[in-house]
Tab-separated table of C-alpha atoms in Angstrom:
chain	number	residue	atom	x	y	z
M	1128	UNK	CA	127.262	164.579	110.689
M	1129	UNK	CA	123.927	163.717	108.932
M	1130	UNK	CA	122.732	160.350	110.044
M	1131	UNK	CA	121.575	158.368	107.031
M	1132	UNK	CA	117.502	157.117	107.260
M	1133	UNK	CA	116.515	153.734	107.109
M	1134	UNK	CA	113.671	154.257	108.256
M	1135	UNK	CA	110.663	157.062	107.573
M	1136	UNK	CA	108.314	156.684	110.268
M	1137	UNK	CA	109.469	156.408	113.864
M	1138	UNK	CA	108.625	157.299	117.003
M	1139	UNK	CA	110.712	157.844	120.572
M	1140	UNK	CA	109.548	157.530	124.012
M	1141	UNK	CA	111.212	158.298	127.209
M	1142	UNK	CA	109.239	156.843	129.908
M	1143	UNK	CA	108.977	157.670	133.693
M	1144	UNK	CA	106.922	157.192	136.337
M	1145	UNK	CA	104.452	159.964	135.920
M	1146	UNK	CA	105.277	161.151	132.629
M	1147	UNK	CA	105.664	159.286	128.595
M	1148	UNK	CA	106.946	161.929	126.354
M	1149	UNK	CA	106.650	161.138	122.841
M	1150	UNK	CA	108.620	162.025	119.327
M	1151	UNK	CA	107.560	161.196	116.470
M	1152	UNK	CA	110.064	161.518	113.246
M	1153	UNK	CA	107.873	162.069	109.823
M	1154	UNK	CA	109.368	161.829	105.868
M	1155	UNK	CA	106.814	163.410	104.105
M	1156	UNK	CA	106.342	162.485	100.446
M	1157	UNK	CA	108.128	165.721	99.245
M	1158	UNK	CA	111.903	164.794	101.132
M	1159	UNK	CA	111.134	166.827	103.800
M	1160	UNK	CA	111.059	165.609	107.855
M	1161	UNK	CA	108.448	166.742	110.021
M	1162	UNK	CA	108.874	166.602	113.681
M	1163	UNK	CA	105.932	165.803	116.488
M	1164	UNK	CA	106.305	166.089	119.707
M	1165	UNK	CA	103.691	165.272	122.582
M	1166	UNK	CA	103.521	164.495	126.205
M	1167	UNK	CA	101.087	161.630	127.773
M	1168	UNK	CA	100.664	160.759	131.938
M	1169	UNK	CA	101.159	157.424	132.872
M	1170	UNK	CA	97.795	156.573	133.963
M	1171	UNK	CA	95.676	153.785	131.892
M	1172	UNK	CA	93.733	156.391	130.189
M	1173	UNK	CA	96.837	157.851	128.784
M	1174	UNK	CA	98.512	154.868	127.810
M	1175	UNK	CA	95.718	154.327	125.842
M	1176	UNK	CA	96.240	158.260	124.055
M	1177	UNK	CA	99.472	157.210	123.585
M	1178	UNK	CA	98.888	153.790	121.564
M	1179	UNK	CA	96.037	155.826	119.774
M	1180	UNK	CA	98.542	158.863	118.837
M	1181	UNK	CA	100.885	156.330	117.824
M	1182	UNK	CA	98.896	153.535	115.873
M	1183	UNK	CA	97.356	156.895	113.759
M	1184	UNK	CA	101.091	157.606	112.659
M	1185	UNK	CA	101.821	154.096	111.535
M	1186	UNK	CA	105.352	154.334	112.355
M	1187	UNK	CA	107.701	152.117	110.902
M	1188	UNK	CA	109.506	151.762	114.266
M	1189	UNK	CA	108.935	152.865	117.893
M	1190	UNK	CA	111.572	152.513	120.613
M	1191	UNK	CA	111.553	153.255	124.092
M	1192	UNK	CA	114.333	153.043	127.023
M	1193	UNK	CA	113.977	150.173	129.302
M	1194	UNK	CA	113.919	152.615	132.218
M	1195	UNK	CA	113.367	150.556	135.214
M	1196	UNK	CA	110.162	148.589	134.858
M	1197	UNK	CA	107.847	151.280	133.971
M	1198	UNK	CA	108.024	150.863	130.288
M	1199	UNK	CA	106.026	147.540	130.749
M	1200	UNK	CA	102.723	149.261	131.048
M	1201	UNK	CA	103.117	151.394	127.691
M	1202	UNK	CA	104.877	148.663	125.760
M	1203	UNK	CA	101.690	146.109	126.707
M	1204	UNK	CA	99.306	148.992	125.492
M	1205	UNK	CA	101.156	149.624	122.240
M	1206	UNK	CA	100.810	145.587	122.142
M	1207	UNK	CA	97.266	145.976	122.081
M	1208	UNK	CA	97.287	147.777	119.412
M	1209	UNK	CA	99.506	146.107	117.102
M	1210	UNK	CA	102.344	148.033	117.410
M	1211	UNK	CA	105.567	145.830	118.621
M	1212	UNK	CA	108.312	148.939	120.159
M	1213	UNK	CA	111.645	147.822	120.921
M	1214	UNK	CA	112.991	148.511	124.341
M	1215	UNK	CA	116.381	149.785	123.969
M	1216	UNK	CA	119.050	149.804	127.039
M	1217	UNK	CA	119.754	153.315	128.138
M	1218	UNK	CA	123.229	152.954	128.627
M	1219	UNK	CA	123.782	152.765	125.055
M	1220	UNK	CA	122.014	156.129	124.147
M	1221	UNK	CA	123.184	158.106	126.780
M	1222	UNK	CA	126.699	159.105	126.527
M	1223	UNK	CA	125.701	162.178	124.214
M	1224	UNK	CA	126.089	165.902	126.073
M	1225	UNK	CA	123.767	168.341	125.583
M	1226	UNK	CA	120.689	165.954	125.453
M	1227	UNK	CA	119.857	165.913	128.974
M	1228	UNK	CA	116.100	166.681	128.622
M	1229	UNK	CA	112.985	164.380	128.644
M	1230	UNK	CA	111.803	166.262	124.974
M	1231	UNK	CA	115.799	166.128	124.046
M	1232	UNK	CA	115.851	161.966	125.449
M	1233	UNK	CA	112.423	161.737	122.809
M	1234	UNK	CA	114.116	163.107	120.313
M	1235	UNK	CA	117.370	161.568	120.266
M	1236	UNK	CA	116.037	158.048	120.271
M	1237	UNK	CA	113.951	158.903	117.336
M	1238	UNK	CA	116.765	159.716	115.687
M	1239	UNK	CA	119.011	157.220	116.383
M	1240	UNK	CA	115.996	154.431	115.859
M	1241	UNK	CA	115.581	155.977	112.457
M	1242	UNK	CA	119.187	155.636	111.455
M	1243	UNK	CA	118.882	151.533	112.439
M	1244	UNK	CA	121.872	152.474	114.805
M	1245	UNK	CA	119.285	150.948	118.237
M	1246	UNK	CA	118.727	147.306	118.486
M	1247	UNK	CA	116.136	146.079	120.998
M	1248	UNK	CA	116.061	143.633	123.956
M	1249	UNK	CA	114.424	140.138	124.090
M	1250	UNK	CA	110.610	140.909	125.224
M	1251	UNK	CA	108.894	137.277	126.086
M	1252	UNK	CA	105.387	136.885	124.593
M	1253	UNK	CA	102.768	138.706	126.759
M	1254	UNK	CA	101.846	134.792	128.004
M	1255	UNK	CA	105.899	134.512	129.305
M	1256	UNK	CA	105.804	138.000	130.404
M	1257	UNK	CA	103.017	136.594	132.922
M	1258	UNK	CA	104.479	133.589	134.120
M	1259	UNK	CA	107.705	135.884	134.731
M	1260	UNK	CA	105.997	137.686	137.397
M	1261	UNK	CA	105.376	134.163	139.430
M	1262	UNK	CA	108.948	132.651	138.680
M	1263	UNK	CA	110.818	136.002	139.986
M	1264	UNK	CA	108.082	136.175	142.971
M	1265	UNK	CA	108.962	132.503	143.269
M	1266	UNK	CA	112.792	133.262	143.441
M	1267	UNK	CA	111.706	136.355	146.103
M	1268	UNK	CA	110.526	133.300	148.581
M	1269	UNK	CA	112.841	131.236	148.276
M	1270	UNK	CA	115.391	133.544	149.462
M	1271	UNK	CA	113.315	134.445	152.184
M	1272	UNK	CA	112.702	130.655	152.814
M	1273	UNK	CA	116.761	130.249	153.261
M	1274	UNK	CA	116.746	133.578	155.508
M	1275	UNK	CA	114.100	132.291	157.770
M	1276	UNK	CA	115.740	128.814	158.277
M	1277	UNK	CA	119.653	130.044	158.733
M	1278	UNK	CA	117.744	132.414	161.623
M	1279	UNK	CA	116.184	129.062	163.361
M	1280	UNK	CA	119.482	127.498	163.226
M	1281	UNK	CA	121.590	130.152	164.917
M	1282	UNK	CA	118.250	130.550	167.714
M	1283	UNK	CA	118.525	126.591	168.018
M	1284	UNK	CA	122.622	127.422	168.600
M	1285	UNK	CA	122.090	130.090	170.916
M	1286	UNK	CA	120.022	128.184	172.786
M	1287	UNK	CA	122.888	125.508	173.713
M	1288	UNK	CA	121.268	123.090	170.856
M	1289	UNK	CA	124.098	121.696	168.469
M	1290	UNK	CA	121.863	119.419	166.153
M	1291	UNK	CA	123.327	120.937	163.147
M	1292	UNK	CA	126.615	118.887	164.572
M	1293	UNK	CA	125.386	115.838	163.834
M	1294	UNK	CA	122.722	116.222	160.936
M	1295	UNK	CA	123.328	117.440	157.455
M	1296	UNK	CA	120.326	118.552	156.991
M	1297	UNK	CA	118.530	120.043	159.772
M	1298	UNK	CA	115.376	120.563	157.859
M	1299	UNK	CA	115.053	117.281	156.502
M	1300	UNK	CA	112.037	115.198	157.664
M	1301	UNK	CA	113.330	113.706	160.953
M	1302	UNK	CA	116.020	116.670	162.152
M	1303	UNK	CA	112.943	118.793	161.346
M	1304	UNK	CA	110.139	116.312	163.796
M	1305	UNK	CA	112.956	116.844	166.156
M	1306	UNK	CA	112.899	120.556	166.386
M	1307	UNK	CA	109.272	119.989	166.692
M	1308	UNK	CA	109.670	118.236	169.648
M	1309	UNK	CA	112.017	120.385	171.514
M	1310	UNK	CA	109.724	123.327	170.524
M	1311	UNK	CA	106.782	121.431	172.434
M	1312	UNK	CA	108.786	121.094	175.318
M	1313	UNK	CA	109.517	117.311	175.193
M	1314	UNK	CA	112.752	116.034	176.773
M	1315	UNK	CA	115.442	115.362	174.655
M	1316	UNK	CA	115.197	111.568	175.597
M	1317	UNK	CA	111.377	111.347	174.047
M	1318	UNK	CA	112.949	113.716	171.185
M	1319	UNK	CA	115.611	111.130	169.897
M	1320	UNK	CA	112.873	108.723	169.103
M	1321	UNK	CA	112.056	110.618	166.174
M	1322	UNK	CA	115.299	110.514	164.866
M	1323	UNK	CA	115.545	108.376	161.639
M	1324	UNK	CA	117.852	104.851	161.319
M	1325	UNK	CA	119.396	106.740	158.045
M	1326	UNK	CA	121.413	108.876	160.412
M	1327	UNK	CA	124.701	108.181	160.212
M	1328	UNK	CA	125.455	109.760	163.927
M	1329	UNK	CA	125.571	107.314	166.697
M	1330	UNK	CA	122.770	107.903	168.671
M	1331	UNK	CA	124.417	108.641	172.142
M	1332	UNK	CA	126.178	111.819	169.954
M	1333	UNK	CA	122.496	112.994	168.868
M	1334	UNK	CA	121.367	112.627	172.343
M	1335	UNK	CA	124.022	114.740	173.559
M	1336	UNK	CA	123.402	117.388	170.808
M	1337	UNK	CA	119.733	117.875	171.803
M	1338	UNK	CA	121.063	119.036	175.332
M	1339	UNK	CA	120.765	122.775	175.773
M	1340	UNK	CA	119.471	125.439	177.613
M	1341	UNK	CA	115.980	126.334	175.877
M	1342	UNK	CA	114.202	128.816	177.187
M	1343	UNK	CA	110.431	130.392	176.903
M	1344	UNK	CA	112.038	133.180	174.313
M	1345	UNK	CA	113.784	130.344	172.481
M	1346	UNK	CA	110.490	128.261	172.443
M	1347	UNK	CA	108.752	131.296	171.071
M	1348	UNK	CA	110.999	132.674	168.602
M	1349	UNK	CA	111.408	129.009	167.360
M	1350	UNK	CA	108.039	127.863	166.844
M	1351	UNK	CA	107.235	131.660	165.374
M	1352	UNK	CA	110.270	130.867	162.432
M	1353	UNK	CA	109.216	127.226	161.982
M	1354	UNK	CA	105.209	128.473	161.258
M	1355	UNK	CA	106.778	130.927	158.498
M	1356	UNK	CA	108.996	128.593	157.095
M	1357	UNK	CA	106.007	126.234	157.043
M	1358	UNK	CA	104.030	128.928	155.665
M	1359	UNK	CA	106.544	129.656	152.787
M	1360	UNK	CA	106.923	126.051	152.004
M	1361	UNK	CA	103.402	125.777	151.074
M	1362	UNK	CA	103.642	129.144	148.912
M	1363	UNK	CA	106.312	128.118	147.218
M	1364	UNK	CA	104.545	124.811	146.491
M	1365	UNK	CA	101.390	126.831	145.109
M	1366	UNK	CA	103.531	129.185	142.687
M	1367	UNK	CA	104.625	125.965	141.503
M	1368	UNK	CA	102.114	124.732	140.570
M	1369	UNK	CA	100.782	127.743	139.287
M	1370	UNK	CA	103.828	127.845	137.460
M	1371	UNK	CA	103.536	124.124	135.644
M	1372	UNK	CA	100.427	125.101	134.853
M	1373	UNK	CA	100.788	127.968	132.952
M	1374	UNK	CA	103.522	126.502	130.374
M	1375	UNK	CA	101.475	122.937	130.045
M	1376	UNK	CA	101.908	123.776	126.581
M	1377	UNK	CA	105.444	123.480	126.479
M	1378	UNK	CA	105.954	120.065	127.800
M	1379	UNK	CA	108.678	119.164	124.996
M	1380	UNK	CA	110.713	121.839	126.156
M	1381	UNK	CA	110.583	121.260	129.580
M	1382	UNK	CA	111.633	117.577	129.286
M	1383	UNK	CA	113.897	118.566	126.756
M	1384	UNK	CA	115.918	121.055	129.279
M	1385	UNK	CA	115.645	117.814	132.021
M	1386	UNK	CA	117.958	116.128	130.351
M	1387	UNK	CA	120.710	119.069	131.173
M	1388	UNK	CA	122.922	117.612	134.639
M	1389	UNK	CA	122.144	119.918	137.497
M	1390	UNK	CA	118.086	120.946	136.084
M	1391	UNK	CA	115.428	119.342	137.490
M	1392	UNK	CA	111.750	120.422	136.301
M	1393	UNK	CA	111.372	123.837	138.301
M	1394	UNK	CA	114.697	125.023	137.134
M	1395	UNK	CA	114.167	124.052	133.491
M	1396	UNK	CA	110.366	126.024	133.727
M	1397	UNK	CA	112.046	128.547	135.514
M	1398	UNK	CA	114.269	128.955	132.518
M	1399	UNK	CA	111.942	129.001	130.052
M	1400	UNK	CA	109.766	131.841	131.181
M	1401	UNK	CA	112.879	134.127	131.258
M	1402	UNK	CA	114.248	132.921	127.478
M	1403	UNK	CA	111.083	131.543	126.118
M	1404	UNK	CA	111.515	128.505	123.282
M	1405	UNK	CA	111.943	130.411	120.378
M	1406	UNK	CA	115.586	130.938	120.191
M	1407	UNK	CA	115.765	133.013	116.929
M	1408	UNK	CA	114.525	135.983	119.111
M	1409	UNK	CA	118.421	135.884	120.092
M	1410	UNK	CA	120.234	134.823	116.837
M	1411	UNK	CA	122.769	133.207	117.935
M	1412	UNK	CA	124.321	131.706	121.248
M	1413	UNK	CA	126.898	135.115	121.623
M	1414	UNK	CA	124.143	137.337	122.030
M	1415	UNK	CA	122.049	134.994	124.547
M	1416	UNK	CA	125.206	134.934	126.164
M	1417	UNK	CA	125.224	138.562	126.522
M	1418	UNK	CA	122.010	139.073	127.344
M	1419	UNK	CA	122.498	136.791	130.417
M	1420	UNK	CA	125.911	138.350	131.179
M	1421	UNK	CA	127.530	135.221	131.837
M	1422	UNK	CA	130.447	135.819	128.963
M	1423	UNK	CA	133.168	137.685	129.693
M	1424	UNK	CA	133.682	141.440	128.994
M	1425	UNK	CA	135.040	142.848	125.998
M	1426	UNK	CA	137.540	145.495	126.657
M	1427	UNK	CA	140.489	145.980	124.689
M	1428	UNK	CA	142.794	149.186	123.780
M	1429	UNK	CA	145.741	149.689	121.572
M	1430	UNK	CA	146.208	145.918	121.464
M	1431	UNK	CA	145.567	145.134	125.103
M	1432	UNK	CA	143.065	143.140	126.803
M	1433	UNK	CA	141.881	144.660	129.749
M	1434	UNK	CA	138.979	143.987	132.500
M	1435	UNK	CA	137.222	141.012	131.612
M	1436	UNK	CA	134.331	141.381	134.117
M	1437	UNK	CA	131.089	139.748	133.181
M	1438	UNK	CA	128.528	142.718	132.373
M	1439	UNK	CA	125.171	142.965	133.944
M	1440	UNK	CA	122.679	140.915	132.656
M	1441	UNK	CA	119.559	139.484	133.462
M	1442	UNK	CA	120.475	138.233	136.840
M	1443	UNK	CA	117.664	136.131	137.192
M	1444	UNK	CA	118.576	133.626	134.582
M	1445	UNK	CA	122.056	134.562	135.733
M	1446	UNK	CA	121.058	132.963	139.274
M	1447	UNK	CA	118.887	130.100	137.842
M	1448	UNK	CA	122.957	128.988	135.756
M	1449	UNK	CA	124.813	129.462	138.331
M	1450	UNK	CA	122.846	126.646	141.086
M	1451	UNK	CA	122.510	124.795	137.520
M	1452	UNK	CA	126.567	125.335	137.467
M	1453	UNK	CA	126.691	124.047	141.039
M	1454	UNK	CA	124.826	121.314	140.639
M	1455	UNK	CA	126.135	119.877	137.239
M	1456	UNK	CA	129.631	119.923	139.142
M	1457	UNK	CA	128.771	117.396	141.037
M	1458	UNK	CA	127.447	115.144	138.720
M	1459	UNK	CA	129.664	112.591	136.305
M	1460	UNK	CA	129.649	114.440	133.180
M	1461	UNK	CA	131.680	116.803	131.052
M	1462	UNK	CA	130.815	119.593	133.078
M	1463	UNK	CA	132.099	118.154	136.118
M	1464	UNK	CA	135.321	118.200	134.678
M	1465	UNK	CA	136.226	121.463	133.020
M	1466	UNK	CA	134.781	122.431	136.726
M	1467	UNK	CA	137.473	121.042	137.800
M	1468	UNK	CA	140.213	122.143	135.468
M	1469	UNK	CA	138.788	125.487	136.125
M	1470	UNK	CA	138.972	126.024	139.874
M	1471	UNK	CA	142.255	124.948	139.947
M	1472	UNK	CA	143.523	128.036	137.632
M	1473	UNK	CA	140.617	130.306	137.853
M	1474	UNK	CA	139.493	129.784	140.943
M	1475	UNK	CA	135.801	128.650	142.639
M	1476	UNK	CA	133.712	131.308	141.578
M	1477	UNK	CA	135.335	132.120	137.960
M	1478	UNK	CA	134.734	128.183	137.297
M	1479	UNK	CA	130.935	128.587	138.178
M	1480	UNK	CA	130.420	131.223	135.890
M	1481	UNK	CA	132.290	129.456	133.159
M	1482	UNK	CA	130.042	126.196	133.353
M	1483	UNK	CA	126.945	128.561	133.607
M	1484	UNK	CA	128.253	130.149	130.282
M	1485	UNK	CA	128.872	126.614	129.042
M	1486	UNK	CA	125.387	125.436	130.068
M	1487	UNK	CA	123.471	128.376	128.263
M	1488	UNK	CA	125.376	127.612	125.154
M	1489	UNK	CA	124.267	124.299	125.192
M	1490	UNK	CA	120.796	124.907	126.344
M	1491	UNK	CA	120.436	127.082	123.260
M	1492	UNK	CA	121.810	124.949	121.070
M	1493	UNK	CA	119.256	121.849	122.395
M	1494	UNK	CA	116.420	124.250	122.082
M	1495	UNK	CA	117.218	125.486	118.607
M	1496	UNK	CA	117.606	122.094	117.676
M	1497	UNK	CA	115.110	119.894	119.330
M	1498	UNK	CA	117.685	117.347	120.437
M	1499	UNK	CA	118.295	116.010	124.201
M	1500	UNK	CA	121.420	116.737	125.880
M	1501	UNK	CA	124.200	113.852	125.304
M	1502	UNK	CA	127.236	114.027	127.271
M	1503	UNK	CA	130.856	114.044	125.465
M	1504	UNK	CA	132.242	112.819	128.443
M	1505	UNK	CA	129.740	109.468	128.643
M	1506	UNK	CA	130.105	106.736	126.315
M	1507	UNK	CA	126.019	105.938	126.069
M	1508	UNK	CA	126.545	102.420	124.000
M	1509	UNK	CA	128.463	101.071	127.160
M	1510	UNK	CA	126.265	102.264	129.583
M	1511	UNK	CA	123.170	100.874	127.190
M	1512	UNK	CA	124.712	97.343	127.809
M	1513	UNK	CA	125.766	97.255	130.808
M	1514	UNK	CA	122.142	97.651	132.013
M	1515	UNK	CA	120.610	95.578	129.305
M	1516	UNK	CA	123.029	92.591	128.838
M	1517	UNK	CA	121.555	90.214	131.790
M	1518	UNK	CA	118.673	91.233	130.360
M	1519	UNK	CA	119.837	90.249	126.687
M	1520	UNK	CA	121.827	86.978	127.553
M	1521	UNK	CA	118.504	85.818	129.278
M	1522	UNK	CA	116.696	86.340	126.575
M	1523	UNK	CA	118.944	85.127	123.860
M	1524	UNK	CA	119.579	81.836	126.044
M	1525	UNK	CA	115.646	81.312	126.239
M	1526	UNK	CA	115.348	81.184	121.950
M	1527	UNK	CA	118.452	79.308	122.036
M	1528	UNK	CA	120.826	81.580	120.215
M	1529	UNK	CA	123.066	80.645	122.669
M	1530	UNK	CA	123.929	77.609	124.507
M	1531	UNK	CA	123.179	77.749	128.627
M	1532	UNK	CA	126.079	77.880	131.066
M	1533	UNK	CA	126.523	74.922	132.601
M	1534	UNK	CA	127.393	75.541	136.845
C-alpha cells in the first residue's frame, strides 16, 4: 500500500552512540522522489555535517527516535541551526519485519514522517532542557540522601541504640545533636540534655533509649554516614538554589503551582522544568496525561476491557505526583477525600496514582489558565470571615455602624 505524502521534504535519523545515519526523502518538481542516504559519527564535528547536510535540504520535517539519550546532542545541533526535528518514540515505529537495519530504521522513519503518520514528544526549550539536568541530578541525591540516613539508623540499631523508639524524626534538629553526641563519645546522661522540650517522650524513656553497646566500628561508621549526609544536605541546598535561580523568570508560575495542596516551592520548580509553562505544547490534559503515564492503559478487544496498567512515562514527573499525591492526602481538601474513597476499593497504591492523575489535570488546567487552585471541597467565603470578622466587628463598632456590647 502506497502511503499518501503530506509532506515533500523530510529527513530520518536513527541515532546511536557512535553512529547518526541519515535519509533524506526528496519530491522533485517533476512528481518524482529522490532518495539520499548518508552516514555521520557522533562526534561534535559531525553533528555539525549533519545539521549542515540537513539545513542545505530544507526539509519540511526531520524526525529522529528518542533512542536513549543520545539523540540530545544531534537534536541541540539541528537547534542551532534552525531546524526543530521531532523525536519520535521507537516503540511506535518498530513493529514492522524486515526493517531491521540502521539504513532500513533511516528510511522507514522518513517514510512514515512524510506520510504525517509520526507525532513527536514534548522537547522543553533548550533553557528547560538545562535546568532538567540539575532537577533530575537533584532527584539522584536525594535518594542517596534517604539511603545514607536509613543505613545510620539500622548502625545506630545494631549498636543497641533504640532512639528511633521514641523520636519521629531521628534527623530532626535535636534527635540529630543527639547522635552527635553519642558519636563523640559522651554518656548518654550529658546526651539527653540536648534533647528538645517538644518531645513528646518522657524523658526517663529517651534516657533509656540512648543505652547501647557502641563500639569504635559503630563510632566510625556513624560519624563517616553523618559527614555524607551532611555533605549531601549542603548539595542539595546548592542545586537549589541553582535551581530557583535559573527559572527567576517564571515567578508567576511557580506561585501559581504553590497554591496546589501537597507542592511546596521545590516541587512546583521541579515541575516546571520537566512540563515547562506553555501548555499548548501538549494540547490538551489527555495527552499530558499520557505523556506522564499516570492514566490508565487503553486495552480493549472484541468489546472487552483488558489490562489497565499505567504505561511508562516520564517517571520523573511521575515521582514528583506521586509525593505531591501523598502529601495532598493529608491535607483538608478535595483530594484528601477521593483518597479516601479510593483506597478503600482500589487500594493504597491505585489511590496514589489516581490523585497524581487528578493533580496533573488540574495543574494543567491552572497553567493554561492563569488561575490559582480553589478547592471544591472548601467553602472560601466562610473561611474569609471567620478570620476577618473580629477584625470587622472591631472596626465597624469603632465608626459606629454598630452599637458596642455592653458586659
Amino acid at each position: 500500500m502506497e502511503l499518501a505524502a503530506l509532506y515533500k521534504r523530510v529527513i530520518g535519523l536513527d541515532v546511536h552512540q557512535a553512529q547518526i545515519t541519515a535519509c533524506a526523502l526528496i519530491e522533485e518538481a517533476d512528481g518524482t522522489t529522490r532518495m539520499e542516504q548518508r552516514q555521520f559519527g557522533a562526534f561534535k564535528r559531525d553533528r555539525r555535517a549533519l545539521a549542515s547536510w540537513a539545513a542545505a535540504l530544507g526539509p519540511d520535517c526531520v524526525v529522529m527516535e528518542s533512542t536513549g539519550i543520545y539523540w540530545k546532542s544531534p537534536y541541540a545541533a539541528l537547534e542551532a541551526v534552525g531546524l526543530h526535528a521531532q523525536v519520535v518514540n521507537a516503540r511506535h515505529v518498530k513493529n514492522v519485519p524486515g526493517r531491521k537495519t540502521d539504513i532500513g530504521d533511516a528510511q522507514w522513519l522518513a517514510t512514515l514522517a512524510r506520510a504525517g503518520l509520526l507525532r513527536g514528544s514534548f522537547i522543553p526549550p533548550a533553557p528547560l532542557r538545562e535546568l532538567r539536568l540539575i532537577a533530575r541530578q537533584r532527584q539522584v541525591l536525594v535518594g542517596q540522601l534517604a539511603s545514607e540516613k536509613n543505613r545510620l539508623h539500622k548502625v545506630l540499631t545494631d549498636s543497641g541504640i533504640r532512639l528511633g523508639v521514641v523520636v519521629s524524626d531521628l534527623h530532626g534538629q535535636s534527635a540529630r545533636a543527639m547522635v552527635k553526641a553519642l558519636i563523640a563519645g559522651q554518656p548518654p546522661h550529658e546526651v539527653i540534655r540536648f534533647a528538645s522540650a517538644r518531645l513528646k517522650a518522657p524523658r526517663a524513656e529517651i534516657f533509656e533509649a540512648l543505652q547501647g553497646d557502641l563500639t569504635a566500628s559503630h563510632g566510625f561508621v556513624l560519624q563517616e554516614l553523618m559527614h555524607h549526609i551532611e555533605e549531601i544536605e549542603a548539595r542539595i541546598a546548592r542545586f537549589d538554589a541553582r535551581l530557583l535561580a535559573g527559572l527567576a523568570d517564571a515567578q508567576s508560575a511557580l506561585a501559581l503551582l504553590q497554591t496546589v495542596p501537597g507542592v511546596d516551592l521545590i516541587g512546583a520548580a521541579m515541575l516546571l522544568v520537566e512540563i515547562g509553562t506553555d501548555m499548548t505544547a501538549f494540547g490538551n490534559a489527555d495527552r499530558l496525561a499520557s505523556w506522564v503515564g499516570v492514566c490508565p492503559g487503553n486495552n480493549e478487544s472484541a468489546g472487552k476491557r483488558k489490562s489497565g496498567h499505567v504505561r511508562k512515562g516520564n517517571p520523573y514527573v511521575r515521582r514528583l505526583l506521586c509525593e505531591f499525591a501523598h502529601a495532598a492526602s493529608r491535607t483538608r481538601s478535595v483530594f484528601k477525600t477521593k483518597f479516601q474513597a479510593l483506597t478503600v476499593r482500589r487500594g493504597h497504591k491505585r489511590a496514589i496514582i489516581a490523585i497524581a492523575h487528578k493533580l496533573l489535570r488540574t495543574i494543567f488546567f491552572m497553567l493554561k489558565r492563569g488561575e490559582h487552585y480553589r478547592d471544591s471541597a472548601t467553602d472560601y467565603e466562610a473561611l474569609s470571615v471567620q478570620r476577618n470578622a473580629p477584625r470587622w466587628i472591631k472596626a465597624l463598632t469603632k465608626y459606629g455602624f454598630i452599637a458596642p456590647v455592653s458586659v
